[in-house]
JSON list of N, CA and C in Angstrom, two decimals:
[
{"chain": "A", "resi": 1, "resn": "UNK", "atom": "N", "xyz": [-212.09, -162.58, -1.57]},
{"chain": "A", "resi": 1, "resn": "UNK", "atom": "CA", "xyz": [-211.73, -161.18, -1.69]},
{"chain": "A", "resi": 1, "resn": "UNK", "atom": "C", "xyz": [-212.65, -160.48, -2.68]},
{"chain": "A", "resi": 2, "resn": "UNK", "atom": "N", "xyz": [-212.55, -159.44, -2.34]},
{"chain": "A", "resi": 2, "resn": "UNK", "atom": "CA", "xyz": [-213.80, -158.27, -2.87]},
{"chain": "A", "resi": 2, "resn": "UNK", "atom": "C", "xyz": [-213.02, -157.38, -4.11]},
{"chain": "A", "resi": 3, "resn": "UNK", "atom": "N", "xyz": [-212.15, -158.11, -5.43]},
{"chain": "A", "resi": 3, "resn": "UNK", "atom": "CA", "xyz": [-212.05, -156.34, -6.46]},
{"chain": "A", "resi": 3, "resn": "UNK", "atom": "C", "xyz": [-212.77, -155.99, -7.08]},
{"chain": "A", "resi": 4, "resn": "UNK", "atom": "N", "xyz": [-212.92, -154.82, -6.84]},
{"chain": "A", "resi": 4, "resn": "UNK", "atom": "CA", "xyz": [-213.46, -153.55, -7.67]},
{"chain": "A", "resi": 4, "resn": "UNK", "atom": "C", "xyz": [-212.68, -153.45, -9.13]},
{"chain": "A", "resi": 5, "resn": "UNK", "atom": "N", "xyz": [-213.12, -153.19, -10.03]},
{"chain": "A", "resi": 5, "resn": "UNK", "atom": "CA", "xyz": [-212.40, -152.90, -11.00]},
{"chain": "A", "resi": 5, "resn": "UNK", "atom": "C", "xyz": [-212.53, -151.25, -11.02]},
{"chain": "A", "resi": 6, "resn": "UNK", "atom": "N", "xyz": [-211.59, -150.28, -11.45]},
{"chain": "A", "resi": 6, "resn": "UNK", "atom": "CA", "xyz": [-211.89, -149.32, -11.75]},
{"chain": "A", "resi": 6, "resn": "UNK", "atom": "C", "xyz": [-211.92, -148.60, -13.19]},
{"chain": "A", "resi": 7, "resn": "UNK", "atom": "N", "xyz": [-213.22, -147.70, -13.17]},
{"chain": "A", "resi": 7, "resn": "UNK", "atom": "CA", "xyz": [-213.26, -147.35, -14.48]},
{"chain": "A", "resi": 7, "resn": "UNK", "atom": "C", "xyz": [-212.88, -146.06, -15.07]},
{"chain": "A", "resi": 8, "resn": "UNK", "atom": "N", "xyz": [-212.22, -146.33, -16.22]},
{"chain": "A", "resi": 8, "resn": "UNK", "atom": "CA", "xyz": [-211.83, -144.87, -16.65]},
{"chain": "A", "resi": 8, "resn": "UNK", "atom": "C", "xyz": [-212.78, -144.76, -18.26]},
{"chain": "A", "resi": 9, "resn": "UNK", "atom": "N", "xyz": [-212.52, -143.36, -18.63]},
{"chain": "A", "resi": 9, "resn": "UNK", "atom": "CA", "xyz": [-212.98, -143.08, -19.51]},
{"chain": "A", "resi": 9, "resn": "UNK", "atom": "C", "xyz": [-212.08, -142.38, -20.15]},
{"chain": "A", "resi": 10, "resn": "UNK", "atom": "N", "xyz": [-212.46, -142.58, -22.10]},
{"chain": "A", "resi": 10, "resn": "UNK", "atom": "CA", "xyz": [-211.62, -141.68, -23.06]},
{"chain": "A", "resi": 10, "resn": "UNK", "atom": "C", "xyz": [-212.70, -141.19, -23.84]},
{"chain": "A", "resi": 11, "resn": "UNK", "atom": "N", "xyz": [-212.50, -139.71, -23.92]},
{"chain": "A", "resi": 11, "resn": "UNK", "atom": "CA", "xyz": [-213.22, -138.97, -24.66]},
{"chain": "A", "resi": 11, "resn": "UNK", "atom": "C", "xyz": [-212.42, -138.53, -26.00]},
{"chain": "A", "resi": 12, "resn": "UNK", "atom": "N", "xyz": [-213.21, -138.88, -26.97]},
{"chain": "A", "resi": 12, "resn": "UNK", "atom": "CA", "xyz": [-212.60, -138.49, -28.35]},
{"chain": "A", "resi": 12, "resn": "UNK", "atom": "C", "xyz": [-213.62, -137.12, -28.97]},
{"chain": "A", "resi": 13, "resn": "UNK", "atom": "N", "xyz": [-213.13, -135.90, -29.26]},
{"chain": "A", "resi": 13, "resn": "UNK", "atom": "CA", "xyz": [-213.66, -135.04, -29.54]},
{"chain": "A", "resi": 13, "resn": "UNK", "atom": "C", "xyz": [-212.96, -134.56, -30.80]},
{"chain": "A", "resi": 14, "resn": "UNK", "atom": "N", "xyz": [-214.25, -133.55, -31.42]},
{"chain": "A", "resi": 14, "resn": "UNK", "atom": "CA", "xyz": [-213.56, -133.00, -32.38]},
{"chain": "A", "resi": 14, "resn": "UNK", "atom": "C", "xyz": [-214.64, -131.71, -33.59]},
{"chain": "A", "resi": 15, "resn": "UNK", "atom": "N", "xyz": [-215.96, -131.73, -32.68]},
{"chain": "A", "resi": 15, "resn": "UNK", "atom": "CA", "xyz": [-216.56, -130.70, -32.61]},
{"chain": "A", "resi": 15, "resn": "UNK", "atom": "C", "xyz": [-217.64, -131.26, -34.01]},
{"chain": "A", "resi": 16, "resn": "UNK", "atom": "N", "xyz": [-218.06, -130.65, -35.06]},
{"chain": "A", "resi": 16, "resn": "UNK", "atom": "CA", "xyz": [-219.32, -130.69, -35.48]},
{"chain": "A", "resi": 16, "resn": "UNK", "atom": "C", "xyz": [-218.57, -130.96, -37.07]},
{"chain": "A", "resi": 17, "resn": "UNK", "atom": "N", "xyz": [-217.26, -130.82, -37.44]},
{"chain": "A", "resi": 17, "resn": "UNK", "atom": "CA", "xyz": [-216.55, -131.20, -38.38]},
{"chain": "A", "resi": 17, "resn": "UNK", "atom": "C", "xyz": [-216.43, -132.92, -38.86]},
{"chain": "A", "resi": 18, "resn": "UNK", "atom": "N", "xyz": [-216.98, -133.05, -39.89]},
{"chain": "A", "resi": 18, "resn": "UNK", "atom": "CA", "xyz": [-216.99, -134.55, -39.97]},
{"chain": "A", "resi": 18, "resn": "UNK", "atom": "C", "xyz": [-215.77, -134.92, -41.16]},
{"chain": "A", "resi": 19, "resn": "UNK", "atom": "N", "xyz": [-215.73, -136.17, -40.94]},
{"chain": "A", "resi": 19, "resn": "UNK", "atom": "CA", "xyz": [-214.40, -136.50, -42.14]},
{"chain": "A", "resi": 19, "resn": "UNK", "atom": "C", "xyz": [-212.98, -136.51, -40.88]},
{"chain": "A", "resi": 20, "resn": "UNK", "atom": "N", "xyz": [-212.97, -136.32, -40.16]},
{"chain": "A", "resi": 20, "resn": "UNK", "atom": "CA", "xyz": [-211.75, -136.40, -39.27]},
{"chain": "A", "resi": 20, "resn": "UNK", "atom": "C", "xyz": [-211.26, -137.19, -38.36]},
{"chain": "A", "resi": 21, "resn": "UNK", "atom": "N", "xyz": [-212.04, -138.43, -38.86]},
{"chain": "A", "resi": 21, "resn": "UNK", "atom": "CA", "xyz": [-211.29, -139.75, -38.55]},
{"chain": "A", "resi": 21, "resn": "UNK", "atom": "C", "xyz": [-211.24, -140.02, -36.58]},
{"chain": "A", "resi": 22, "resn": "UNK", "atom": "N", "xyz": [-212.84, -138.85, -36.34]},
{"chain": "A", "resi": 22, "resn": "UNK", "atom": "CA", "xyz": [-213.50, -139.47, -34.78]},
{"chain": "A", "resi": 22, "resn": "UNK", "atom": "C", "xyz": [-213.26, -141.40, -34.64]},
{"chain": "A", "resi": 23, "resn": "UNK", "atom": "N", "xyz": [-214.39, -141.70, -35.40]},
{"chain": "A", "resi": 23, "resn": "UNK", "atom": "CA", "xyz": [-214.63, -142.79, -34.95]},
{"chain": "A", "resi": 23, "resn": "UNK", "atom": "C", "xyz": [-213.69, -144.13, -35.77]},
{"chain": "A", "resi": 24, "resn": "UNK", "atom": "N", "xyz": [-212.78, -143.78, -36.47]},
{"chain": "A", "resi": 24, "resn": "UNK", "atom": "CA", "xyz": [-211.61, -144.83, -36.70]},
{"chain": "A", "resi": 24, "resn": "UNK", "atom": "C", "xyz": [-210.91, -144.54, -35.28]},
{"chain": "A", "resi": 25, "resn": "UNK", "atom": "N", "xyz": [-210.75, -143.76, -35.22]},
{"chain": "A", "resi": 25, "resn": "UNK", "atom": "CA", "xyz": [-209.74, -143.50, -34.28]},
{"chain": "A", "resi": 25, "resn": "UNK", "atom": "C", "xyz": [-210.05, -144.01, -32.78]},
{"chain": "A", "resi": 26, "resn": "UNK", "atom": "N", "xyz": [-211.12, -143.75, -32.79]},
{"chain": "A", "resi": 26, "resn": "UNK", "atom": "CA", "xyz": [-212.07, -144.52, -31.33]},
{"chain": "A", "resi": 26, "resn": "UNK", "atom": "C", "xyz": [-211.86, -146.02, -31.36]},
{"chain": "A", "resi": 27, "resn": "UNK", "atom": "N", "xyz": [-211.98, -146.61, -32.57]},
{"chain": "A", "resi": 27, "resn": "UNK", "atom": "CA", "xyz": [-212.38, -148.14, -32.96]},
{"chain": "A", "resi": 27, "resn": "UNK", "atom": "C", "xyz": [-210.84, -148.80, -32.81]},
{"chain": "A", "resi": 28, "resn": "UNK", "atom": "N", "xyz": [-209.90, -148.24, -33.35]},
{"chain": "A", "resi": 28, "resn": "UNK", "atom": "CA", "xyz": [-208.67, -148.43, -33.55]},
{"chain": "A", "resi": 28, "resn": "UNK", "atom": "C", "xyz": [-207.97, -148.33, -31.82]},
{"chain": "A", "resi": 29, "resn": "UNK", "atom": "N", "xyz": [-208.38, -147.62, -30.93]},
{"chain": "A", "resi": 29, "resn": "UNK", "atom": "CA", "xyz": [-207.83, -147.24, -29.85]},
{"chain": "A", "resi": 29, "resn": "UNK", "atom": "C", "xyz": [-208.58, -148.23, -28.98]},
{"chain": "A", "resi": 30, "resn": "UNK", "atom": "N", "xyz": [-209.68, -148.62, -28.85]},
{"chain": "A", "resi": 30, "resn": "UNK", "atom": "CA", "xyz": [-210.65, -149.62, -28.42]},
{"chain": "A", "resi": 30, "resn": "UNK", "atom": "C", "xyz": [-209.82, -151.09, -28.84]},
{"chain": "A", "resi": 31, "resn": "UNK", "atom": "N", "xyz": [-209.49, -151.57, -30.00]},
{"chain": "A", "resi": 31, "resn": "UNK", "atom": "CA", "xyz": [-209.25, -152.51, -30.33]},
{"chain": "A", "resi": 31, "resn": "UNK", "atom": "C", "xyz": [-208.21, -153.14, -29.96]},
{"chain": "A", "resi": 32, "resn": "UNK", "atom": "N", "xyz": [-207.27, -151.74, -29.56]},
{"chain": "A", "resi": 32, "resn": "UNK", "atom": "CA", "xyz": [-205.69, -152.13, -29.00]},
{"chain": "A", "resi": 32, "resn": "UNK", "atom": "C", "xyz": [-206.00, -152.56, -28.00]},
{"chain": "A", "resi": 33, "resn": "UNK", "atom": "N", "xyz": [-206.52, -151.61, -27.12]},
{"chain": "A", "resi": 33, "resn": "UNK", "atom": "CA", "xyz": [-207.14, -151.70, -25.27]},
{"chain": "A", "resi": 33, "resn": "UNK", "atom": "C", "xyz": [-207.44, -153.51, -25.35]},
{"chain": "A", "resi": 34, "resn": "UNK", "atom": "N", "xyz": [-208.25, -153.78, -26.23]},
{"chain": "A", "resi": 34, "resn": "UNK", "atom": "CA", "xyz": [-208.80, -155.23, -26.06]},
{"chain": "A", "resi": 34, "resn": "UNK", "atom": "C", "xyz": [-207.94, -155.92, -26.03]},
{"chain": "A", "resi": 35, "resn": "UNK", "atom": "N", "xyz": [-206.93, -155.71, -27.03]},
{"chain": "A", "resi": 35, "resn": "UNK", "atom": "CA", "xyz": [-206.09, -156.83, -27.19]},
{"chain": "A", "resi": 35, "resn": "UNK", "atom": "C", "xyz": [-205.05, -156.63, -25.87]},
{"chain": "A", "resi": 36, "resn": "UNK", "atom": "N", "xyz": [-204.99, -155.48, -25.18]},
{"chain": "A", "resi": 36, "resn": "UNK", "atom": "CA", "xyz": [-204.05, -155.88, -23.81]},
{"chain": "A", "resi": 36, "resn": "UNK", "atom": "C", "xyz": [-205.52, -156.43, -23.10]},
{"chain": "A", "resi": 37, "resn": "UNK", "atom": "N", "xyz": [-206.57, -156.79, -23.13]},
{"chain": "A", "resi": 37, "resn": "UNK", "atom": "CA", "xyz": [-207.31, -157.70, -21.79]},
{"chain": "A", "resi": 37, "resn": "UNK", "atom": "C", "xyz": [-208.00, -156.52, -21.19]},
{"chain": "A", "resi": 38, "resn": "UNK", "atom": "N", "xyz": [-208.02, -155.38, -21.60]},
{"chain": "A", "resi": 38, "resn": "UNK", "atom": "CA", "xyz": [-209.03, -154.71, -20.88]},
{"chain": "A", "resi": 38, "resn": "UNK", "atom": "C", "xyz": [-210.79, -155.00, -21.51]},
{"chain": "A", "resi": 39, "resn": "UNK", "atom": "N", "xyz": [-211.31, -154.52, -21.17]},
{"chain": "A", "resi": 39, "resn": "UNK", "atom": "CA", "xyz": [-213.16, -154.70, -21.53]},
{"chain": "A", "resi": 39, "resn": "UNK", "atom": "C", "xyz": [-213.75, -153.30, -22.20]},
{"chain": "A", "resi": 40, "resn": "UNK", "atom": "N", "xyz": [-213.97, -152.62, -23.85]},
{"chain": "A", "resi": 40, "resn": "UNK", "atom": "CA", "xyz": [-214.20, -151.72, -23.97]},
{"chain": "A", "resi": 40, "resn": "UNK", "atom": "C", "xyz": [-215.84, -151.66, -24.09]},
{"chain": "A", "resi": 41, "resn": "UNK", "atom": "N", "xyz": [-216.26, -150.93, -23.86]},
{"chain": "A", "resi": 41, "resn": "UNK", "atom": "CA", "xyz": [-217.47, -150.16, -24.52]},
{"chain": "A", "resi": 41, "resn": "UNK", "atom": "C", "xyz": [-217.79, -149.20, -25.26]},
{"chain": "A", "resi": 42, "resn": "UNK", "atom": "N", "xyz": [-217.77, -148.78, -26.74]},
{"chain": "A", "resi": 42, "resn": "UNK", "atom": "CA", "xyz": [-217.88, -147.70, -27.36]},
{"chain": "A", "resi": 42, "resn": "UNK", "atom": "C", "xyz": [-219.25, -147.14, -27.05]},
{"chain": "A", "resi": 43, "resn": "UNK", "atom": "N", "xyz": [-219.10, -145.67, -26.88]},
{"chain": "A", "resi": 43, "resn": "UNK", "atom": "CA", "xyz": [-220.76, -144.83, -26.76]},
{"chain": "A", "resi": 43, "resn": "UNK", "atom": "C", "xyz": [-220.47, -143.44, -27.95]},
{"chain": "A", "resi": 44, "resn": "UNK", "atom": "N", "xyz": [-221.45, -143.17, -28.63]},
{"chain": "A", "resi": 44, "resn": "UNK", "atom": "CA", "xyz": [-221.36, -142.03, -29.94]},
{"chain": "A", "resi": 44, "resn": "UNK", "atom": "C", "xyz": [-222.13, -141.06, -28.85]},
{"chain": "A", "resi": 45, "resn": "UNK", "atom": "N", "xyz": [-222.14, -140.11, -28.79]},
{"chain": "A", "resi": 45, "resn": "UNK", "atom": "CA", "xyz": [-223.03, -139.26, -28.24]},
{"chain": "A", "resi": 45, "resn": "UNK", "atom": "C", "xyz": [-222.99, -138.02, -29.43]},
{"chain": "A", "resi": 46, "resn": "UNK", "atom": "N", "xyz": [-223.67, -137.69, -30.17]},
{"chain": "A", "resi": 46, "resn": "UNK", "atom": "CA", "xyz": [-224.44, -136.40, -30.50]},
{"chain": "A", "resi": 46, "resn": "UNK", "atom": "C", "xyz": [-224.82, -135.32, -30.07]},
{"chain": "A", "resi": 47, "resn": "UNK", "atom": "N", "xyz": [-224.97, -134.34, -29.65]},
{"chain": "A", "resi": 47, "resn": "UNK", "atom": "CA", "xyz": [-224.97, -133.37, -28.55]},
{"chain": "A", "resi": 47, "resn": "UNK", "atom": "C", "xyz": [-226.31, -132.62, -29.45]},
{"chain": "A", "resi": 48, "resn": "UNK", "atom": "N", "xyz": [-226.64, -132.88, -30.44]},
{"chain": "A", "resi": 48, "resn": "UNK", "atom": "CA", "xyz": [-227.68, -132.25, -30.89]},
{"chain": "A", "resi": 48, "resn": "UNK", "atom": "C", "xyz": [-229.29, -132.24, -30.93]},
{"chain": "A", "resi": 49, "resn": "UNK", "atom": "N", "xyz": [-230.46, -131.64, -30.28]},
{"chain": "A", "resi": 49, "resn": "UNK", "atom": "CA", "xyz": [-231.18, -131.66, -30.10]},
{"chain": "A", "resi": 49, "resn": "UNK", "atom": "C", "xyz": [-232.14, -131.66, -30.93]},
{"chain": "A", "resi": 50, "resn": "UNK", "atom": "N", "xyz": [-233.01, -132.59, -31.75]},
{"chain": "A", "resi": 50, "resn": "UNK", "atom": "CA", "xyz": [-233.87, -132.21, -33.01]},
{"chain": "A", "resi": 50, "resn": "UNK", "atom": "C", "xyz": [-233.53, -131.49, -33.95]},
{"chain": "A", "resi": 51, "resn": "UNK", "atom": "N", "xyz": [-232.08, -131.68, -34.30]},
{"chain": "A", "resi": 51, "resn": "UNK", "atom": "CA", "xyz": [-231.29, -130.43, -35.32]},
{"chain": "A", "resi": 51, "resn": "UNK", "atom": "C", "xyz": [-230.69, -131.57, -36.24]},
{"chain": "A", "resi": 52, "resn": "UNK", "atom": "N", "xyz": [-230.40, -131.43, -37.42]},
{"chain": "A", "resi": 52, "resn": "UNK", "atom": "CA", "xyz": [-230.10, -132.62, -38.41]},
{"chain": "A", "resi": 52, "resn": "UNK", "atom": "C", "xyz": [-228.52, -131.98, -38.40]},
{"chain": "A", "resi": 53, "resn": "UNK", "atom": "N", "xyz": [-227.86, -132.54, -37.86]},
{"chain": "A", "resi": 53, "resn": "UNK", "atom": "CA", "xyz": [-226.43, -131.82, -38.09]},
{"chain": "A", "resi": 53, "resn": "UNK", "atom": "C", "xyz": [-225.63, -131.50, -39.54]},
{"chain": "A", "resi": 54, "resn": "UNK", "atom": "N", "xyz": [-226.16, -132.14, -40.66]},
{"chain": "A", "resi": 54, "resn": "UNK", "atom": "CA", "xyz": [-226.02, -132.08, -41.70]},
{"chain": "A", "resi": 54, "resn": "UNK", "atom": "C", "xyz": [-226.37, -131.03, -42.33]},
{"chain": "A", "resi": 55, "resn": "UNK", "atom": "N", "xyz": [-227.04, -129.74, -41.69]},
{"chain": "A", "resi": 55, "resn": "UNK", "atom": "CA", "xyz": [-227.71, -128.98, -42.00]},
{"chain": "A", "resi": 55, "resn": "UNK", "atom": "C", "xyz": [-226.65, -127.90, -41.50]},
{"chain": "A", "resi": 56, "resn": "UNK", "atom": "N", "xyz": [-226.22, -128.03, -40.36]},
{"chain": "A", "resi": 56, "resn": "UNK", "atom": "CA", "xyz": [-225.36, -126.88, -39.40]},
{"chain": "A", "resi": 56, "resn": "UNK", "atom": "C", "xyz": [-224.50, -126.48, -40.09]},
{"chain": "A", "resi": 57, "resn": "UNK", "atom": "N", "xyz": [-224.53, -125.61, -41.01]},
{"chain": "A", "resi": 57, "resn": "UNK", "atom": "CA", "xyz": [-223.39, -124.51, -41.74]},
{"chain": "A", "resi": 57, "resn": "UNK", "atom": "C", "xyz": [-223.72, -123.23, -42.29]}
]
């Protein structure tokens, strides 16, 4: 027999504000998922183009 697994995705957002607990919260939500037997992959994406975001205020 042929399964497919199917894939979903969770997007954690929270705009250009740092300190707000994005990526615990990703890591923490990932970690549970694992422990029921699913397979995670974390990805960071940045949306910023040659711009030091540290700068954006």
């Amino acid at each position: 027999m042929d399964f497919k697994k199917k894939v979903k995705y969770i997007f954690i957002t929270g705009g250009v504000v740092s300190s707000l607990g994005k990526g615990i919260t990703a890591s923490a939500l990932g970690l549970l998922l694992k422990l029921r037997g699913y397979s995670v992959t974390i990805q960071k994406f940045d949306p910023y183009i040659n711009v030091d975001p540290g700068t954006m205020s």
